[in-house]
mmCIF file of C-alpha atoms in Angstrom:
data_model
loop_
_atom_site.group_PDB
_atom_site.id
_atom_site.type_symbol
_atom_site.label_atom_id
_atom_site.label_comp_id
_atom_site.label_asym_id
_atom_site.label_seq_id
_atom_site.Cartn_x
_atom_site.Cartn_y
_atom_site.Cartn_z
ATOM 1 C CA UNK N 185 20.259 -1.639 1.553
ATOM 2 C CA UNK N 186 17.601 -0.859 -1.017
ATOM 3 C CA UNK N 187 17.693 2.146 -3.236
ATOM 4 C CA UNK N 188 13.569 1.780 -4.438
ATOM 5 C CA UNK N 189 11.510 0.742 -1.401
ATOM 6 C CA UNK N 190 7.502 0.667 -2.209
ATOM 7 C CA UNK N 191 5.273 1.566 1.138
ATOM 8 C CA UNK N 192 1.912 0.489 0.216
ATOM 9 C CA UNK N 193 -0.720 2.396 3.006
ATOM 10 C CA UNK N 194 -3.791 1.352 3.566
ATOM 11 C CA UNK N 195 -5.424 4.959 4.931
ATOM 12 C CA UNK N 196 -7.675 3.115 6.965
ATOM 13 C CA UNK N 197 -4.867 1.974 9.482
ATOM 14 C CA UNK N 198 -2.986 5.075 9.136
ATOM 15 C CA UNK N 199 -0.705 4.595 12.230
ATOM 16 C CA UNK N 200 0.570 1.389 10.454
ATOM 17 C CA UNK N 201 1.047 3.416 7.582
ATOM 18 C CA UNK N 202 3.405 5.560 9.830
ATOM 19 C CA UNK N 203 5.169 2.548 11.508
ATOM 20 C CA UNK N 204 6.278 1.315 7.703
ATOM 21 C CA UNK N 205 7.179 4.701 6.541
ATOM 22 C CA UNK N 206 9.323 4.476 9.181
ATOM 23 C CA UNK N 207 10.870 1.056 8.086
ATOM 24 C CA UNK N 208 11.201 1.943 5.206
ATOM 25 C CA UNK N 209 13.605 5.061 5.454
ATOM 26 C CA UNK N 210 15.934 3.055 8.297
ATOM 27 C CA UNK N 211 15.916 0.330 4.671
ATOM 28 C CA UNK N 212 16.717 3.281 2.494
ATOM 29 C CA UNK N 213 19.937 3.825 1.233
ATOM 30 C CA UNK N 214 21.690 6.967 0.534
ATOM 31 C CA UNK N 215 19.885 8.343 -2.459
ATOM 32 C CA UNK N 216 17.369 5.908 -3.033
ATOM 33 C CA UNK N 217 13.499 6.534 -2.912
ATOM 34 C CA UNK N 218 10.418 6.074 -1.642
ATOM 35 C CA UNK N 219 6.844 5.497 -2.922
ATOM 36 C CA UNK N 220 3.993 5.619 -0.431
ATOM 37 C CA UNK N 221 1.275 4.140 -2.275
ATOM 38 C CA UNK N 222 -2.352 3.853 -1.654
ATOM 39 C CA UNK N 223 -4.718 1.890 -3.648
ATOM 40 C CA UNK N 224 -8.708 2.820 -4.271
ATOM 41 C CA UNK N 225 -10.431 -0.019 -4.836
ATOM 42 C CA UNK N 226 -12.943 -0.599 -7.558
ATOM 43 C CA UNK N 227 -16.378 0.086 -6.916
ATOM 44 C CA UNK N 228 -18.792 -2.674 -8.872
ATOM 45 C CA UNK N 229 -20.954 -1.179 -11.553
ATOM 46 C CA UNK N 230 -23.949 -2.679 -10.008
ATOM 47 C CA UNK N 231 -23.030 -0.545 -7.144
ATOM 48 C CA UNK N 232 -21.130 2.270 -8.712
ATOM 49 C CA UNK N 233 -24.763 3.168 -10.775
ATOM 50 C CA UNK N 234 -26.376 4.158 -7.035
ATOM 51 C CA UNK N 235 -23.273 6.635 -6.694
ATOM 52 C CA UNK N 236 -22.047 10.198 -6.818
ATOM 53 C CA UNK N 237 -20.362 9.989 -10.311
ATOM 54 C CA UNK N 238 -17.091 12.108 -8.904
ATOM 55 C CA UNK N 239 -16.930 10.073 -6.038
ATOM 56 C CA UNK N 240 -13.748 7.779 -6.907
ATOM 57 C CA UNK N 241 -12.159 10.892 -7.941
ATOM 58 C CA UNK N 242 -13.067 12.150 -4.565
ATOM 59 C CA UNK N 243 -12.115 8.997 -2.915
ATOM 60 C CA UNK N 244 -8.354 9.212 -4.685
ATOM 61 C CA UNK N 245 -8.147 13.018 -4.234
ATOM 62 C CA UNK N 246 -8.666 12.296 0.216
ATOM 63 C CA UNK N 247 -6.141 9.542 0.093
ATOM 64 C CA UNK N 248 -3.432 12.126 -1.353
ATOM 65 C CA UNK N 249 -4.294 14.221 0.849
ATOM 66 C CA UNK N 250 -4.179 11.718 3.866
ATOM 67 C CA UNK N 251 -0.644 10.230 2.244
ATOM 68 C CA UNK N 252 0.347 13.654 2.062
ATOM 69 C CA UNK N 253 -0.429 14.488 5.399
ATOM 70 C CA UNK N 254 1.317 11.245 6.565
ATOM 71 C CA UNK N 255 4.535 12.042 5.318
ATOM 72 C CA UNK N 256 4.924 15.603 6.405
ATOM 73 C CA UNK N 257 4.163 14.796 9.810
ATOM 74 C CA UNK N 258 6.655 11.887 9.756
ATOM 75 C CA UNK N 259 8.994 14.109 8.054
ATOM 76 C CA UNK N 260 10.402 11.549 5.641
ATOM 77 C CA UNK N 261 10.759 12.315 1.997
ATOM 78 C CA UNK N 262 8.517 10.418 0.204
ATOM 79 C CA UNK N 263 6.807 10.219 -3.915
ATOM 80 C CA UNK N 264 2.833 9.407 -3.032
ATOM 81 C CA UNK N 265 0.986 8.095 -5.421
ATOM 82 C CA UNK N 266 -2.465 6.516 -5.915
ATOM 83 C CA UNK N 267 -3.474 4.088 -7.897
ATOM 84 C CA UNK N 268 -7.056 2.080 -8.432
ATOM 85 C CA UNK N 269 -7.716 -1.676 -8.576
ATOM 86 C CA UNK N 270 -7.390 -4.764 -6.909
ATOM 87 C CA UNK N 271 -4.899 -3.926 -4.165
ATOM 88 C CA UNK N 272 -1.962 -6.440 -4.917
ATOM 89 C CA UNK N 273 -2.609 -6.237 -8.464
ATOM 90 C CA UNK N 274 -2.141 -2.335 -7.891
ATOM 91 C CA UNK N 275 0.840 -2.652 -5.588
ATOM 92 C CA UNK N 276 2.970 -4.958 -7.630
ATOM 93 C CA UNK N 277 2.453 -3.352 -11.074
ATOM 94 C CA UNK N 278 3.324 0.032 -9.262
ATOM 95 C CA UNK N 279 6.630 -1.750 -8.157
ATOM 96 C CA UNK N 280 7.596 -3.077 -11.490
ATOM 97 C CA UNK N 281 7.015 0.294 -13.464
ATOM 98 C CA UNK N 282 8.959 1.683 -10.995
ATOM 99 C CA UNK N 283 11.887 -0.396 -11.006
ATOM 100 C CA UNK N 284 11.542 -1.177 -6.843
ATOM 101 C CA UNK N 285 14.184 -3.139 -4.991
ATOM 102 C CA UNK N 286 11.555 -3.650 -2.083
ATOM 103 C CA UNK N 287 7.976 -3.582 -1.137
ATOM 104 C CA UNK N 288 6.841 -3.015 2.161
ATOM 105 C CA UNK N 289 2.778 -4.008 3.068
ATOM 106 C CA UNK N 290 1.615 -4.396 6.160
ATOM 107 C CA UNK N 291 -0.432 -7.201 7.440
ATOM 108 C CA UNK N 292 -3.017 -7.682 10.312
ATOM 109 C CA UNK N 293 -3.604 -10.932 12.214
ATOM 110 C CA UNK N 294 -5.693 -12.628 10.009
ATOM 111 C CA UNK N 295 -8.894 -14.925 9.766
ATOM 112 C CA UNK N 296 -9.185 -18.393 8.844
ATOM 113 C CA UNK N 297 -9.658 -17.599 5.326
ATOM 114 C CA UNK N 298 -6.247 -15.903 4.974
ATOM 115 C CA UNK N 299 -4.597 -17.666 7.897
ATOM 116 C CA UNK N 300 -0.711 -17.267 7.684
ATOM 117 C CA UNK N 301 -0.931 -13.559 6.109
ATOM 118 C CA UNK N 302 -3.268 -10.907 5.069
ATOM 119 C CA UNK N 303 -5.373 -11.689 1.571
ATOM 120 C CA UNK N 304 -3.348 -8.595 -0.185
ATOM 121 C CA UNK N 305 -0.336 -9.464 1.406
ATOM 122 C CA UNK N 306 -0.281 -12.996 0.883
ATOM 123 C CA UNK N 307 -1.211 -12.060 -2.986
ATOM 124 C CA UNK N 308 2.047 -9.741 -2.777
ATOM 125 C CA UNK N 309 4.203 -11.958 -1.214
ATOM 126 C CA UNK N 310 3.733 -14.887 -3.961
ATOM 127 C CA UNK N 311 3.696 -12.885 -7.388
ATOM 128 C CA UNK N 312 5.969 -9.559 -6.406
ATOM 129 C CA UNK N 313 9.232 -10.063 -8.341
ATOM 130 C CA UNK N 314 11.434 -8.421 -6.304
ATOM 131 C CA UNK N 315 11.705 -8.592 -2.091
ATOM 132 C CA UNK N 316 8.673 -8.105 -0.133
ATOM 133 C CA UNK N 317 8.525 -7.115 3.673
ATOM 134 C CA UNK N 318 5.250 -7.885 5.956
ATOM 135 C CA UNK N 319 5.103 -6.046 8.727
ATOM 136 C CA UNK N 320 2.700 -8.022 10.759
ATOM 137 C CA UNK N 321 0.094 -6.043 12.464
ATOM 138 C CA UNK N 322 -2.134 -6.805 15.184
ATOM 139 C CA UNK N 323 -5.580 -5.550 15.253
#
């Protein structure tokens, strides 16, 4: 169905991660690829000043290895790649330089201030220019 499928992860709900990677490869078709994609968030300077100055290095170095670790165990053959920024931002620019057919995000139940999908999600969903799949999530 899709021959460029973006999976972004977000490492702290790794077993969602696992349940889109999954998705993802029954999507694929023969010959296509996938990206599993994490994004590292910015850290504000006012905050980033109290820090370790490697630490975002560190920070995108753990989430390879996490993604890494991720797809071996599921087995699926996947590109990972990290990126830094605002999440949707991150996720949709990754798509377009990469030519996808689909994105894939996953999306908790959310709060009133993001009520019918996730904040990143939602931001996915209305400027992605090519198909996005939620996989809703509950906490």
């Amino acid at each position: 169905m899709y021959r460029k499928i973006i999976v972004a992860v977000a490492l702290g709900g790794i077993e969602k991660g696992e349940k889109i990677l999954r998705k993802a490869a029954s999507l694929l078709d023969a010959g296509g690829e996938i990206i599993a994609l994490n994004v590292i968030e910015d850290i504000p300077t006012y905050v980033a000043v109290e820090l370790p100055a490697n630490m975002v290095e560190d920070a995108m170095q753990d989430s390879r290895d996490q993604l890494e670790t991720l797809v071996a165990t599921t087995g699926i053959a996947a590109t990972v790649e990290i990126r830094n920024g605002p999440p949707a931002k991150a996720i949709i620019s990754t798509a377009e330089s990469h030519g996808a057919d689909l994105i894939i995000v996953a999306s908790h139940v959310p709060d009133f201030s993001n009520y019918f999908i996730g904040a990143t999600a939602d931001r996915v969903v209305r400027h992605a220019k090519c198909s996005v799949l939620v996989d809703r999530q509950k906490i």
